[in-house]
Short mmCIF file of C-alpha atoms and ligand atoms in Angstrom, two decimals:
data_model
loop_
_atom_site.label_atom_id
_atom_site.label_comp_id
_atom_site.label_asym_id
_atom_site.label_seq_id
_atom_site.Cartn_x
_atom_site.Cartn_y
_atom_site.Cartn_z
CA MET V 1 -1.86 24.01 -22.47
CA GLU V 2 -4.16 26.56 -20.53
CA ARG V 3 -3.21 26.97 -16.89
CA TYR V 4 -5.52 27.91 -14.07
CA GLN V 5 -5.03 28.09 -10.20
CA SER V 6 -7.83 25.70 -9.39
CA ALA V 7 -10.60 23.74 -10.78
CA ALA V 8 -13.10 26.32 -9.14
CA ASP V 9 -11.15 28.85 -11.35
CA VAL V 10 -11.89 26.88 -14.62
CA VAL V 11 -15.49 26.93 -14.02
CA GLN V 12 -15.48 30.70 -13.21
CA SER V 13 -13.56 31.71 -16.24
CA LEU V 14 -14.95 29.10 -18.99
CA ARG V 15 -18.62 28.04 -17.62
CA PRO V 16 -17.60 25.18 -19.88
CA GLN V 17 -20.48 23.41 -21.81
CA TYR V 18 -18.17 20.43 -22.32
CA PRO V 19 -16.28 18.19 -19.61
CA VAL V 20 -13.00 19.48 -18.52
CA PHE V 21 -10.07 17.10 -17.61
CA CYS V 22 -7.75 18.86 -15.27
CA GLN V 23 -4.16 17.74 -15.15
CA ARG V 24 -1.90 18.17 -11.85
CA PRO V 25 1.49 17.38 -13.21
CA PHE V 26 2.96 18.12 -9.70
CA ALA V 27 1.19 15.52 -8.45
CA ALA V 28 2.37 12.90 -10.64
CA GLU V 29 5.90 14.09 -10.06
CA ARG V 30 5.42 13.83 -6.36
CA ALA V 31 4.19 10.40 -6.70
CA GLY V 32 7.06 9.30 -8.94
CA ARG V 33 9.40 11.03 -6.51
CA TRP V 34 8.02 8.84 -3.54
CA PHE V 35 8.51 5.58 -5.39
CA SER V 36 11.83 6.44 -6.69
CA THR V 37 12.95 7.45 -3.25
CA HIS V 38 11.21 4.77 -1.21
CA PHE V 39 10.97 1.53 -3.11
CA PRO V 40 13.96 -0.28 -2.50
CA GLY V 41 14.43 -1.46 -6.25
CA LYS V 42 13.34 -0.23 -9.90
CA SER V 43 9.73 1.34 -10.21
CA PHE V 44 8.47 0.65 -13.83
CA TYR V 45 5.22 2.95 -14.61
CA ALA V 46 2.62 0.74 -16.24
CA VAL V 47 1.78 3.12 -18.94
CA LYS V 48 -1.70 1.49 -19.58
CA ALA V 49 -3.09 3.24 -16.50
CA ASN V 50 -2.47 6.72 -18.40
CA PRO V 51 -0.23 7.27 -21.63
CA ALA V 52 -0.65 10.77 -21.68
CA PRO V 53 2.57 12.43 -22.73
CA TRP V 54 2.32 15.11 -19.99
CA LEU V 55 1.93 12.51 -17.10
CA VAL V 56 4.98 10.48 -18.53
CA ALA V 57 7.00 13.57 -18.63
CA ALA V 58 6.07 14.54 -14.88
CA LEU V 59 6.77 11.10 -13.46
CA GLN V 60 10.17 11.27 -15.30
CA ALA V 61 10.79 14.59 -13.57
CA GLY V 62 9.96 12.57 -10.50
CA GLY V 63 12.69 9.92 -11.04
CA ILE V 64 10.80 7.31 -12.85
CA GLU V 65 13.12 5.89 -15.81
CA HIS V 66 11.52 2.44 -16.23
CA PHE V 67 8.29 1.97 -18.15
CA ASP V 68 6.04 -1.20 -18.13
CA VAL V 69 4.42 -1.37 -21.84
CA ALA V 70 2.04 -3.98 -22.99
CA SER V 71 1.38 -3.17 -26.69
CA ILE V 72 3.71 -2.16 -29.37
CA LYS V 73 2.15 1.21 -29.53
CA GLU V 74 2.63 1.84 -25.91
CA ALA V 75 6.34 0.83 -26.49
CA ARG V 76 6.76 3.13 -29.40
CA LEU V 77 5.20 6.01 -27.40
CA ALA V 78 7.32 5.22 -24.32
CA ARG V 79 10.57 5.25 -26.36
CA GLU V 80 9.52 8.40 -28.07
CA LEU V 81 8.75 10.33 -24.90
CA VAL V 82 11.64 8.93 -22.86
CA PRO V 83 14.42 7.76 -25.19
CA MET V 84 16.73 6.59 -22.46
CA ALA V 85 14.11 4.92 -20.56
CA THR V 86 14.36 1.01 -19.60
CA LEU V 87 11.16 -0.60 -21.15
CA GLY V 88 9.67 -3.84 -20.14
CA PHE V 89 7.14 -5.64 -22.36
CA MET V 90 5.07 -7.15 -19.72
CA HIS V 91 2.06 -8.51 -21.46
CA PRO V 92 2.45 -12.22 -21.54
CA VAL V 93 0.76 -12.55 -24.75
CA LYS V 94 2.39 -10.74 -27.86
CA SER V 95 2.55 -11.07 -31.52
CA THR V 96 5.99 -12.15 -32.95
CA GLU V 97 5.93 -8.94 -35.01
CA ALA V 98 5.38 -6.73 -31.84
CA ILE V 99 8.19 -8.73 -30.08
CA ALA V 100 10.65 -8.22 -33.23
CA GLU V 101 10.13 -4.29 -33.45
CA ALA V 102 10.35 -4.01 -29.55
CA TYR V 103 13.71 -5.93 -29.78
CA PHE V 104 15.14 -4.65 -33.00
CA ASP V 105 13.63 -1.06 -33.46
CA LEU V 106 13.24 -0.16 -29.67
CA GLY V 107 15.55 -1.27 -27.68
CA VAL V 108 13.53 -3.63 -25.72
CA ARG V 109 15.34 -6.42 -23.70
CA ILE V 110 12.86 -7.22 -21.20
CA PHE V 111 9.73 -9.44 -22.02
CA ALA V 112 7.15 -11.16 -19.73
CA LEU V 113 5.75 -14.52 -20.67
CA ASP V 114 3.55 -17.27 -19.03
CA SER V 115 3.70 -20.18 -21.55
CA GLU V 116 6.08 -22.22 -23.55
CA ALA V 117 4.42 -20.93 -26.66
CA GLU V 118 5.09 -17.45 -25.84
CA LEU V 119 8.94 -18.40 -25.16
CA GLU V 120 9.06 -19.97 -28.71
CA LYS V 121 7.61 -16.55 -29.96
CA ILE V 122 10.24 -14.45 -27.98
CA ILE V 123 12.86 -16.51 -29.47
CA ALA V 124 11.70 -16.39 -32.98
CA GLY V 125 10.91 -12.62 -32.60
CA THR V 126 14.45 -11.90 -31.28
CA SER V 127 16.18 -14.18 -33.68
CA GLY V 128 17.53 -16.23 -30.57
CA ALA V 129 18.76 -13.26 -28.76
CA ARG V 130 21.09 -13.78 -25.83
CA ASP V 131 20.63 -10.86 -24.07
CA LEU V 132 17.18 -11.00 -22.89
CA THR V 133 15.76 -10.59 -19.21
CA LEU V 134 12.69 -12.89 -19.50
CA CYS V 135 10.15 -12.64 -16.58
CA VAL V 136 7.84 -15.57 -15.93
CA ARG V 137 4.32 -14.44 -14.93
CA LEU V 138 3.13 -16.60 -12.18
CA HIS V 139 -0.42 -16.99 -10.99
CA VAL V 140 -0.96 -15.75 -7.56
CA PRO V 141 -3.99 -15.17 -5.37
CA SER V 142 -5.47 -11.51 -5.40
CA GLY V 143 -8.08 -11.93 -2.30
CA LEU V 144 -7.82 -8.65 -1.01
CA SER V 145 -7.80 -6.50 -4.19
CA LYS V 146 -10.69 -4.66 -5.49
CA ILE V 147 -9.86 -5.53 -9.16
CA PRO V 148 -8.57 -9.18 -9.40
CA LEU V 149 -6.42 -9.87 -12.14
CA THR V 150 -6.22 -13.52 -11.83
CA LEU V 151 -8.45 -14.66 -14.94
CA LYS V 152 -6.18 -14.35 -17.87
CA PHE V 153 -2.37 -14.31 -17.00
CA GLY V 154 0.00 -16.16 -14.87
CA ILE V 155 1.33 -19.97 -14.97
CA GLN V 156 -0.08 -22.13 -12.08
CA ASP V 157 2.29 -23.23 -9.43
CA GLY V 158 2.52 -26.71 -10.45
CA GLU V 159 3.58 -25.88 -14.16
CA ALA V 160 5.81 -23.05 -13.69
CA ALA V 161 9.05 -24.96 -13.05
CA VAL V 162 9.29 -26.33 -16.33
CA LEU V 163 8.72 -22.94 -17.86
CA MET V 164 11.13 -21.39 -15.45
CA ARG V 165 14.02 -23.97 -16.41
CA ARG V 166 13.46 -23.66 -20.05
CA SER V 167 13.40 -19.59 -19.82
CA ARG V 168 16.46 -19.80 -17.73
CA GLN V 169 18.53 -21.60 -20.68
CA VAL V 170 17.47 -18.98 -23.02
CA ALA V 171 17.65 -15.84 -20.89
CA ALA V 172 20.60 -13.56 -19.88
CA ARG V 173 18.57 -12.92 -16.76
CA LEU V 174 15.61 -14.65 -15.39
CA GLY V 175 12.76 -12.91 -13.72
CA VAL V 176 9.64 -13.80 -12.04
CA CYS V 177 6.75 -11.51 -11.96
CA PHE V 178 3.06 -11.25 -10.83
CA HIS V 179 0.13 -9.01 -10.41
CA VAL V 180 -1.78 -9.22 -7.12
CA GLY V 181 -4.80 -7.39 -8.70
CA SER V 182 -5.48 -3.44 -8.70
CA GLN V 183 -6.30 -1.29 -5.61
CA THR V 184 -4.77 -4.07 -3.32
CA MET V 185 -5.93 -3.10 0.26
CA ALA V 186 -3.68 -5.02 2.39
CA PRO V 187 0.12 -5.54 2.26
CA SER V 188 -0.28 -9.15 3.12
CA VAL V 189 -1.34 -9.90 -0.47
CA PHE V 190 1.93 -9.14 -1.57
CA THR V 191 3.13 -11.61 1.41
CA MET V 192 0.98 -14.48 0.04
CA ALA V 193 2.02 -13.61 -3.62
CA LEU V 194 5.69 -13.98 -2.39
CA GLU V 195 5.06 -17.15 -0.75
CA THR V 196 3.92 -18.69 -4.11
CA VAL V 197 7.07 -17.07 -5.89
CA GLN V 198 9.25 -18.93 -3.21
CA ARG V 199 7.60 -22.08 -3.70
CA ALA V 200 7.99 -21.90 -7.61
CA ILE V 201 11.73 -21.05 -7.15
CA VAL V 202 12.20 -23.86 -4.79
CA ARG V 203 10.56 -26.37 -7.29
CA SER V 204 12.26 -24.91 -10.38
CA GLY V 205 15.68 -24.94 -8.77
CA VAL V 206 16.78 -22.35 -10.75
CA ILE V 207 18.25 -18.96 -9.91
CA VAL V 208 16.24 -15.83 -10.25
CA ASP V 209 17.81 -12.57 -11.07
CA VAL V 210 14.93 -10.33 -10.98
CA LEU V 211 11.90 -10.28 -8.73
CA ASP V 212 9.06 -8.16 -10.11
CA VAL V 213 6.03 -7.71 -7.82
CA GLY V 214 4.02 -6.01 -10.14
CA GLY V 215 1.49 -3.24 -9.81
CA GLY V 216 -1.66 -3.16 -7.36
CA PHE V 217 -0.38 -0.56 -5.06
CA PRO V 218 -3.61 1.37 -3.87
CA SER V 219 -4.71 4.95 -4.26
CA VAL V 220 -7.19 6.66 -1.98
CA TYR V 221 -11.14 6.84 -2.80
CA PRO V 222 -14.08 7.32 -0.75
CA GLY V 223 -14.79 4.21 1.45
CA MET V 224 -11.63 2.82 0.44
CA ALA V 225 -8.72 4.29 2.24
CA PRO V 226 -5.70 1.84 2.19
CA PRO V 227 -2.82 1.52 4.60
CA PRO V 228 0.11 3.67 3.97
CA LEU V 229 1.93 2.88 0.91
CA GLU V 230 5.02 2.77 3.13
CA PHE V 231 3.67 -0.30 4.79
CA PHE V 232 3.34 -2.04 1.37
CA VAL V 233 7.02 -1.34 0.54
CA GLN V 234 8.10 -2.35 3.91
CA GLU V 235 6.41 -5.61 3.67
CA ILE V 236 7.81 -6.27 0.09
CA GLU V 237 11.22 -5.42 1.28
CA ARG V 238 11.03 -7.70 4.51
CA CYS V 239 10.07 -10.66 2.22
CA PHE V 240 12.41 -10.10 -0.29
CA GLU V 241 15.20 -9.70 2.10
CA THR V 242 14.51 -12.42 4.54
CA THR V 243 12.80 -15.27 2.73
CA MET V 244 13.37 -15.29 -0.91
CA LEU V 245 15.86 -17.65 -2.47
CA VAL V 246 17.24 -15.48 -5.26
CA ALA V 247 20.50 -14.46 -6.53
CA GLU V 248 22.62 -12.46 -4.23
CA ASN V 249 22.62 -9.44 -6.78
CA CYS V 250 18.80 -10.14 -7.50
CA GLU V 251 17.12 -6.86 -8.36
CA LEU V 252 13.79 -5.94 -6.96
CA TRP V 253 11.14 -4.36 -9.18
CA CYS V 254 7.66 -3.09 -9.14
CA GLU V 255 5.07 -1.78 -11.87
CA PRO V 256 2.68 0.71 -10.26
CA GLY V 257 0.08 2.18 -12.54
CA ARG V 258 -2.67 3.43 -10.36
CA ALA V 259 -0.65 4.78 -7.47
CA LEU V 260 1.58 6.69 -9.62
CA SER V 261 -1.22 8.32 -11.65
CA ALA V 262 -4.57 8.57 -9.91
CA GLU V 263 -4.18 11.77 -8.03
CA ALA V 264 -2.82 13.45 -11.17
CA ALA V 265 -6.14 14.52 -12.67
CA SER V 266 -9.84 15.33 -12.03
CA LEU V 267 -12.83 16.10 -14.41
CA ILE V 268 -15.23 18.99 -14.21
CA VAL V 269 -18.62 17.99 -15.36
CA ARG V 270 -22.00 19.91 -15.61
CA VAL V 271 -25.39 18.72 -14.41
CA GLU V 272 -27.69 18.85 -17.23
CA HIS V 273 -30.81 17.46 -15.62
CA ARG V 274 -32.00 16.25 -12.36
CA THR V 275 -34.52 13.42 -11.55
CA GLY V 276 -35.01 13.04 -7.87
CA ASP V 277 -31.53 11.92 -6.44
CA CYS V 278 -30.20 11.05 -10.04
CA LEU V 279 -28.02 13.52 -11.74
CA HIS V 280 -27.64 13.54 -15.50
CA ILE V 281 -24.21 14.74 -16.28
CA ASN V 282 -22.27 15.52 -19.20
CA ASP V 283 -19.74 12.70 -18.94
CA GLY V 284 -19.92 9.03 -18.15
CA VAL V 285 -19.08 5.42 -18.50
CA PHE V 286 -18.09 5.95 -22.33
CA GLY V 287 -16.03 8.97 -21.38
CA ALA V 288 -13.61 9.28 -18.48
CA LEU V 289 -15.86 7.50 -15.99
CA PHE V 290 -15.96 4.13 -17.17
CA ASP V 291 -14.77 2.46 -13.61
CA ALA V 292 -17.62 4.39 -12.00
CA GLY V 293 -20.08 2.39 -14.03
CA PRO V 294 -19.48 -1.38 -14.21
CA LEU V 295 -17.14 -1.50 -11.48
CA GLY V 296 -19.20 0.77 -9.24
CA TRP V 297 -16.08 2.61 -8.30
CA ARG V 298 -16.78 5.69 -6.25
CA TYR V 299 -14.57 8.63 -6.93
CA PRO V 300 -14.58 11.82 -4.64
CA VAL V 301 -16.93 14.66 -5.83
CA ARG V 302 -17.47 18.06 -4.80
CA GLN V 303 -19.49 21.11 -6.05
CA LEU V 304 -17.50 23.83 -7.67
CA GLY V 305 -18.53 27.55 -7.59
CA ALA V 306 -21.24 27.13 -4.97
CA THR V 307 -22.09 30.22 -3.14
CA GLY V 308 -24.00 31.01 -0.24
CA ARG V 309 -24.47 28.97 3.18
CA ALA V 310 -23.69 25.47 3.58
CA VAL V 311 -26.40 22.96 2.91
CA SER V 312 -26.46 19.50 3.88
CA GLN V 313 -25.19 16.56 1.73
CA ALA V 314 -27.42 14.19 0.07
CA ALA V 315 -26.60 10.69 -1.85
CA TYR V 316 -26.89 10.81 -5.84
CA SER V 317 -26.37 8.50 -8.69
CA PHE V 318 -24.99 9.57 -12.00
CA TYR V 319 -26.47 9.15 -15.52
CA GLY V 320 -23.95 9.59 -18.18
CA PRO V 321 -25.00 11.60 -21.50
CA THR V 322 -25.35 8.82 -23.92
CA CYS V 323 -28.66 7.01 -24.62
CA ASP V 324 -27.39 3.70 -23.25
CA ASP V 325 -28.79 2.12 -20.22
CA PHE V 326 -25.35 0.91 -19.55
CA ASP V 327 -24.09 4.63 -18.99
CA VAL V 328 -25.07 4.69 -15.21
CA MET V 329 -22.73 5.40 -12.17
CA ARG V 330 -24.75 4.41 -9.00
CA GLY V 331 -22.17 5.83 -6.69
CA PRO V 332 -23.53 6.89 -4.22
CA PHE V 333 -21.87 10.27 -4.75
CA MET V 334 -22.37 12.83 -1.87
CA LEU V 335 -23.45 16.39 -3.02
CA PRO V 336 -25.39 19.49 -1.70
CA GLU V 337 -28.98 18.40 -1.43
CA ASN V 338 -29.84 21.55 -3.52
CA ILE V 339 -27.75 20.80 -6.69
CA ARG V 340 -29.38 21.66 -10.01
CA PRO V 341 -28.98 21.92 -13.61
CA GLY V 342 -26.30 24.21 -14.61
CA ASP V 343 -24.02 23.34 -11.35
CA TYR V 344 -20.39 22.11 -11.93
CA ILE V 345 -19.10 19.05 -10.35
CA GLU V 346 -15.52 18.12 -9.79
CA VAL V 347 -14.85 14.43 -9.80
CA GLY V 348 -11.44 13.44 -8.35
CA MET V 349 -8.64 10.89 -8.46
CA LEU V 350 -9.16 10.34 -12.21
CA GLY V 351 -5.39 10.26 -13.39
CA ALA V 352 -5.64 6.55 -13.62
CA TYR V 353 -7.68 4.22 -15.72
CA SER V 354 -9.95 7.08 -17.06
CA ALA V 355 -9.03 9.49 -19.75
CA THR V 356 -7.41 6.65 -21.55
CA MET V 357 -10.83 4.85 -21.76
CA ARG V 358 -12.62 7.63 -23.42
CA THR V 359 -14.67 6.81 -26.69
CA ASP V 360 -16.72 9.24 -29.06
CA TYR V 361 -19.81 7.07 -28.72
CA ASN V 362 -22.97 8.56 -29.43
CA GLY V 363 -21.13 11.99 -30.09
CA PHE V 364 -20.14 12.84 -26.39
CA GLY V 365 -16.50 12.63 -26.56
CA THR V 366 -15.88 16.22 -26.90
CA HIS V 367 -13.85 17.61 -23.87
CA GLN V 368 -11.16 19.90 -22.88
CA ASN V 369 -7.68 19.69 -21.20
CA VAL V 370 -6.28 22.11 -18.70
CA GLU V 371 -3.67 22.37 -16.01
CA VAL V 372 -4.36 23.15 -12.48
CA ALA V 373 -2.43 24.00 -9.64
CA ASP V 374 -4.71 23.30 -6.72
CA MET V 375 -4.19 20.13 -4.62
CA PRO V 376 -5.75 16.60 -5.55
CA MET V 377 -8.89 15.92 -3.54
CA PHE V 378 -7.22 13.02 -1.64
CA THR V 379 -3.58 12.38 -1.48
CA GLN V 380 -1.16 9.63 -0.07
CA PHE V 381 2.00 11.66 -0.63
CA GLY V 382 1.31 14.82 1.68
CA LEU V 383 2.77 15.98 4.51
CA ALA V 384 2.03 12.93 6.88
CA GLN V 385 3.70 10.81 4.50
CA ALA V 386 6.48 13.08 4.20
CA VAL V 387 7.12 13.10 8.25
CA ALA V 388 6.63 9.35 8.52
CA ALA V 389 9.40 9.03 5.71
CA SER V 390 11.92 11.31 7.23
CA SER V 391 11.70 9.46 10.78
CA ARG V 392 12.57 6.21 9.00
C1 LIG H 401 -2.21 -3.00 -15.34
C2 LIG H 401 -0.86 -3.72 -14.83
C3 LIG H 401 -0.02 -2.96 -14.03
C4 LIG H 401 -0.73 -1.69 -13.30
O1 LIG H 401 -1.45 -2.24 -12.34
P1 LIG H 401 -1.96 -0.95 -10.87
O2 LIG H 401 -2.89 -1.93 -10.37
O3 LIG H 401 -2.50 0.12 -11.92
O4 LIG H 401 -0.84 -0.75 -10.20
C5 LIG H 401 1.13 -3.43 -13.88
N1 LIG H 401 1.71 -4.43 -14.34
C6 LIG H 401 0.83 -5.27 -15.24
C7 LIG H 401 1.57 -6.33 -16.00
C8 LIG H 401 -0.49 -4.89 -15.50
O5 LIG H 401 -1.21 -5.35 -16.48
#
């Protein structure tokens, strides 16, 4: 891997004709360190956010030893990259073959489920194993999350009790889990979810050994500055300690994807054409910028390698390189008013849900990876957070 001091250095030395994905392993390590020291339980990295080996290694260096996998391929990868890791197979719908391989070949003992049919599959796939931690995924409200995840998974309040009792009979340890939706903007979302969990536990009358609050921890984007992560963790800890009916030795887990990875990468793109306030750039919705398209996600941007005096900023939208009308990112992205073809732009906060969604559609998948040492455009693990943490 080629290393550079900064994204600006990359542009100066390479004048790249293809997009360049800039990796910042130190930023992932810092995020991992934050969770492994501040979360009062176990932090599972949700591998789907970014399964890149450099990122997994950096998180491991930051103290992350648990991984949430959703497919057998993610399970194989996590096992290969971190042989001693604890893996949780947290997708509530798995094939029996995947369950069997995970259990017998990859040492997975933690499985999520949200239906009786899935419980039967887990029993069949593990040949009736007695050493399982089974996490029943509950449906919870996801009101203040930017990306709700309530559609597909999670058993409804009224039906959960039966599944929890059945799972209790099979499991060595019974867990409950949920997902409040990605990029949750308020700690109260977890409070509400934990009230749902509480009700389900009371109704089922079973003892719970694991409380898994899932992912959803936010990162920082333009127009989306969440409260400090500290507040989320404090609220979860408060609920866990004061209101939950759980076993005395109950474990608390979380599964951050975005918050552990978002800061750790950015992307350098080149402006190929300009029409008014619309810039044609050389990466897009079918590349590393999917969320900027259909989800209208606004990433921070800055011009790289600009010289001369400062000019005022203007609001732009982006067109990606493919011929597809879908390949448009409306932003608005704030950049100098005189930006023109041949100029380079760095798009920040792309460590999560970005490179992993890249395709080769229309022949535009070519890109380069480099490592850089300059700071991410935004951070929630910087000095202010360190001071706040040390004064606890
Ligand atoms: C996607 C996912 C996560 C990670 O969510 P983030 O919003 O990235 O933190 C965690 N757990 C499960 C089950 C998921 O599907």
